[in-house]
Amino acid sequence: MTNPKITVLMPAFNAGKYIREAINSVLEQSFTDFELLIVNDGSTDHTLSVIDSFRDERIRVINQQNAGVAAALNNGLQHSNAPLIARFDADDICYHDRLRIQYDFITSHSYYSIVGSAVDYVDVEGNYVFTFYPSGKNNEELIRPDFQNCPFIHSSVIYRRDVVLNVGGYNEHAYTFEDHLLWKNLLRKENACNLGQALIQVRLNPESITIDEKWRTRRFRSIKQDALRKGDITSTEGKRLRKIGERQGGKKIKEGAYYALLGKKYLWNNYQPVMARKNLRKVIWLAPFHIKYYILLLFSFLPEKALSLFYHSVKTNLDNYETPGVSWSADVKKIKLWKLKG
């Protein structure tokens, strides 16, 4: 396809477990005028053989040596044939009308350059966990300074290719937050919004390089926040982030962060105390010095109404309040401050 209306841009690295389902969810879209551009980022598992098993002219594949998500996306942007880019990840699922809804919206609202959506989060096995509704919906809300929360779920976004290329694409030094940095720079001059409807399923995956931010080291968070404030990050800073990330890349930390996130979401966002306790106990077994999760385990025995009142009180009044606890990281165990809220 030489002139599709949309390029669905999918980077893939060792996604053999999930990519077949992801590809099928794109090929079965009600909107059909698209190309699916998959950038195989040096996978060493059977990702490429799964991709090659499809016989659909809308699929294009670029193979590159492993260079990371941002480099894969920049490569894909250079080779895409459509003016609109629909981002998508190789372990997520597109709902049947995702492309149709976003295409109709962005073409009928030409002043928008970026359109995201709500998403349904599922666990590694595909079980529903909770629905995430972005806090910023319209352009006025999205342009407010907020260096803690990314304004979009990356794989839910459709955007105009030229506006991203005009700012230089994704910063390849922004390890794990290349999208957040891009949005911060784009929103200075481009209009954007989030649709309230969930259009994709995002898989929480302990194998991902992105983990719950609370499990990152203080140094990692400091460099990241500084980069977001500046709107840029240096090669040296990027190397520091990658080094920290690689130290935290062990199975124990990734699983701990994964179960911690599930425990919090089943507690705060989708009240299922039995599931919350199941996952929080796994965290405590993996990271017994994480005092915060003992507290959350106790909270899971509260009635839903009392827990909800407590959560909203903390969220409203204690956003900047931190209580002493113990944080467990890959390199050392240090005393740190941890927020009570999830």
XYZ file of C-alpha atoms in Angstrom, residues 10-317:
308
model
C 4.280 -1.100 16.090
C 7.784 -1.555 17.525
C 8.476 -5.138 18.600
C 11.210 -6.666 20.712
C 10.924 -10.289 21.881
C 7.127 -10.099 21.728
C 6.603 -13.612 20.422
C 4.157 -14.512 23.217
C 1.704 -11.751 22.385
C 2.298 -10.286 18.936
C -0.001 -12.666 17.023
C -3.006 -11.469 19.013
C -1.890 -7.853 18.636
C -1.516 -8.142 14.857
C -4.890 -9.860 14.498
C -6.581 -7.060 16.422
C -5.220 -4.570 13.880
C -6.023 -6.627 10.777
C -9.611 -7.090 11.978
C -10.296 -3.344 12.315
C -13.544 -1.984 10.878
C -11.408 0.741 9.252
C -9.320 -0.941 6.566
C -7.326 1.789 4.796
C -4.098 1.408 6.774
C -0.667 -0.146 6.697
C 0.720 -2.011 9.697
C 4.385 -1.095 9.939
C 6.222 -3.378 12.364
C 9.755 -2.450 13.378
C 11.473 -5.586 14.637
C 14.010 -4.209 17.091
C 16.532 -7.055 16.982
C 14.285 -9.690 18.549
C 16.022 -12.901 19.581
C 12.892 -14.983 20.175
C 10.303 -16.115 17.585
C 8.787 -12.653 17.053
C 9.867 -12.462 13.406
C 8.588 -15.946 12.547
C 5.154 -15.033 13.965
C 5.092 -11.862 11.875
C 6.158 -13.752 8.761
C 3.311 -16.248 9.220
C 0.793 -13.552 8.213
C -0.099 -13.086 4.572
C -1.612 -9.626 4.406
C -0.409 -6.947 1.997
C -1.023 -4.248 4.614
C 1.825 -5.568 6.790
C 5.314 -4.148 6.273
C 8.334 -5.145 8.347
C 11.545 -3.282 9.062
C 14.338 -5.219 10.734
C 16.955 -3.351 12.732
C 19.604 -4.177 15.300
C 18.366 -3.723 18.840
C 18.444 0.013 19.556
C 15.431 0.597 21.806
C 11.840 1.742 21.425
C 12.593 5.378 20.535
C 15.011 4.410 17.757
C 12.526 1.876 16.395
C 9.784 4.510 16.348
C 11.992 7.063 14.617
C 12.928 4.461 12.025
C 9.267 3.675 11.485
C 8.322 7.337 11.151
C 10.891 7.771 8.392
C 9.454 4.826 6.455
C 5.728 5.326 7.057
C 3.507 6.075 4.075
C 0.547 7.745 5.800
C 0.015 11.259 7.167
C -1.525 9.848 10.349
C 0.289 7.557 12.783
C -1.625 5.249 15.103
C 0.756 4.040 17.789
C 0.386 0.517 19.036
C 2.453 -1.931 21.056
C 3.126 -5.562 20.251
C 1.552 -6.915 23.448
C -1.659 -4.833 23.407
C -5.068 -5.289 21.758
C -6.988 -2.854 19.531
C -10.751 -2.851 19.884
C -12.602 -3.408 16.615
C -13.492 0.262 15.922
C -10.377 1.921 17.360
C -9.003 3.203 14.042
C -12.411 4.203 12.691
C -13.269 6.274 15.784
C -9.932 8.061 15.942
C -9.712 8.654 12.193
C -13.212 10.134 12.030
C -12.470 12.355 15.024
C -9.092 13.733 13.966
C -10.203 14.342 10.360
C -13.362 16.162 11.445
C -11.462 18.190 14.070
C -8.541 19.412 12.002
C -7.182 21.658 14.781
C -6.136 18.576 16.776
C -2.725 17.037 16.119
C -2.817 14.345 18.826
C -5.782 12.259 19.942
C -5.520 9.662 22.711
C -8.138 7.646 24.557
C -9.048 5.838 27.710
C -7.725 2.263 27.913
C -8.594 -1.012 29.601
C -5.667 -2.509 31.487
C -5.308 -6.295 31.603
C -2.804 -8.510 33.384
C -0.184 -10.640 31.685
C -2.787 -13.359 31.040
C -5.323 -10.960 29.550
C -7.626 -10.674 32.575
C -9.307 -7.276 33.029
C -7.810 -5.184 35.856
C -9.210 -1.653 35.528
C -10.090 1.123 33.089
C -7.816 4.149 32.969
C -9.372 7.498 32.128
C -6.719 10.166 31.423
C -6.920 13.098 33.822
C -6.541 15.560 30.929
C -9.281 15.363 28.308
C -9.342 18.694 26.484
C -6.479 20.859 25.325
C -6.756 23.272 28.259
C -6.306 20.451 30.735
C -3.498 18.789 28.804
C -1.292 21.876 28.569
C -1.192 22.400 32.341
C 2.325 21.748 33.692
C 2.474 18.222 35.113
C 5.807 16.446 35.217
C 4.532 13.450 37.180
C 1.857 12.067 34.866
C 2.148 11.378 31.165
C -0.811 13.031 29.369
C -1.449 10.076 27.037
C -1.243 6.311 27.015
C 1.258 5.986 24.201
C -0.220 3.004 22.383
C -3.684 4.642 22.349
C -2.591 7.720 20.409
C -3.117 8.776 16.820
C -1.145 11.817 15.661
C -0.153 13.769 12.589
C 3.180 12.471 11.349
C 4.534 15.818 10.227
C 4.175 17.527 13.642
C 6.274 14.799 15.279
C 8.922 14.887 12.569
C 9.054 18.689 12.807
C 10.222 18.481 16.441
C 12.809 15.816 15.626
C 10.807 12.725 16.532
C 11.425 10.764 19.708
C 14.437 11.622 21.877
C 16.437 8.391 21.986
C 18.136 9.370 25.259
C 14.809 9.504 27.143
C 14.975 5.935 28.371
C 11.407 4.651 29.045
C 9.774 8.099 28.730
C 10.451 9.054 25.121
C 6.712 9.595 24.627
C 6.261 11.799 27.722
C 9.097 14.089 26.619
C 7.680 14.267 23.100
C 4.221 15.285 24.351
C 5.679 17.961 26.622
C 7.388 19.559 23.630
C 4.474 19.139 21.224
C 1.808 20.488 23.565
C 3.543 23.863 23.631
C 2.133 24.568 20.178
C -0.138 21.700 19.114
C -3.744 21.009 20.167
C -4.631 17.634 21.615
C -7.345 15.730 23.441
C -8.201 12.363 24.964
C -11.394 10.530 24.063
C -13.305 9.178 27.035
C -13.946 5.801 25.410
C -11.525 2.904 25.955
C -10.234 1.961 22.498
C -7.494 -0.545 23.358
C -6.397 -3.065 25.935
C -2.987 -2.403 27.456
C -1.221 -5.403 28.924
C 0.606 -4.990 32.230
C 3.672 -7.063 31.613
C 6.519 -7.907 34.037
C 8.817 -8.415 31.045
C 8.488 -4.778 29.953
C 11.382 -2.349 30.420
C 8.853 0.124 31.832
C 8.031 -0.555 35.478
C 5.980 1.170 38.165
C 7.666 4.526 38.714
C 7.584 4.018 42.491
C 10.140 1.227 42.018
C 12.625 3.449 40.239
C 15.534 4.883 42.206
C 15.423 8.475 43.409
C 18.269 9.327 41.007
C 16.318 7.940 38.047
C 13.239 9.962 38.945
C 15.301 13.114 39.486
C 16.972 12.922 36.060
C 13.653 12.193 34.380
C 11.798 15.067 36.056
C 14.615 17.478 35.243
C 14.521 16.417 31.584
C 10.759 16.955 31.426
C 11.121 20.431 32.915
C 13.847 21.331 30.417
C 12.164 19.621 27.496
C 15.421 17.872 26.633
C 17.888 15.268 27.879
C 21.573 14.817 27.138
C 23.358 11.697 25.999
C 25.180 11.525 29.349
C 21.918 11.695 31.286
C 20.399 9.087 29.018
C 23.294 6.719 29.658
C 22.827 7.166 33.408
C 19.147 6.305 33.124
C 19.861 3.247 31.009
C 22.498 2.058 33.477
C 20.058 2.385 36.372
C 17.350 0.676 34.320
C 19.629 -2.223 33.460
C 20.502 -2.664 37.147
C 16.779 -2.827 37.834
C 16.157 -5.228 34.987
C 16.286 -8.381 37.070
C 13.326 -10.713 37.288
C 12.784 -10.089 41.006
C 12.336 -6.337 40.700
C 10.198 -6.546 37.573
C 7.881 -9.118 39.136
C 7.723 -7.146 42.373
C 6.785 -3.957 40.525
C 4.191 -5.864 38.471
C 2.458 -7.445 41.472
C 2.637 -4.155 43.366
C 0.816 -2.368 40.559
C -1.853 -5.073 40.391
C -2.301 -4.946 44.153
C -2.796 -1.179 44.135
C -5.184 -1.212 41.193
C -7.340 -3.943 42.736
C -7.405 -1.863 45.888
C -7.950 1.677 44.587
C -9.344 1.400 41.051
C -11.310 -1.847 40.930
C -12.193 -2.920 44.458
C -11.394 -6.610 44.649
C -9.775 -7.079 48.090
C -9.087 -10.776 47.616
C -7.153 -10.086 44.400
C -5.427 -7.123 46.039
C -4.235 -9.289 48.944
C -3.130 -12.070 46.595
C -0.848 -9.699 44.676
C 0.340 -7.705 47.701
C 1.451 -10.910 49.434
C 3.539 -11.732 46.363
C 5.165 -8.293 46.590
C 5.968 -8.768 50.264
C 7.483 -12.167 49.571
C 9.677 -10.681 46.836
C 10.479 -7.429 48.685
C 10.013 -7.899 52.438
C 11.508 -4.480 53.231
C 8.855 -2.590 51.287
C 6.915 -1.351 54.331
C 4.363 0.440 52.165
C 2.896 -2.858 50.984
C 2.298 -4.147 54.500
C 0.207 -1.012 55.023
C -1.682 -1.563 51.767
C -2.307 -5.178 52.776
C -3.942 -3.941 55.985
C -6.021 -1.448 53.974
C -7.373 -4.317 51.872
C -9.417 -5.459 54.878
C -11.309 -2.160 55.026
C -14.860 -1.974 53.620
C -15.029 -0.466 50.140
C -16.739 2.741 51.278
C -14.220 3.409 54.032
C -11.317 2.650 51.708
C -12.722 4.963 49.033
C -13.162 7.814 51.522
C -9.618 7.329 52.766
C -8.163 7.197 49.251
C -9.878 10.372 48.095
C -8.874 12.143 51.300
C -5.234 11.210 50.710
C -5.440 12.102 47.021
C -7.006 15.488 47.743
C -5.092 16.608 50.821
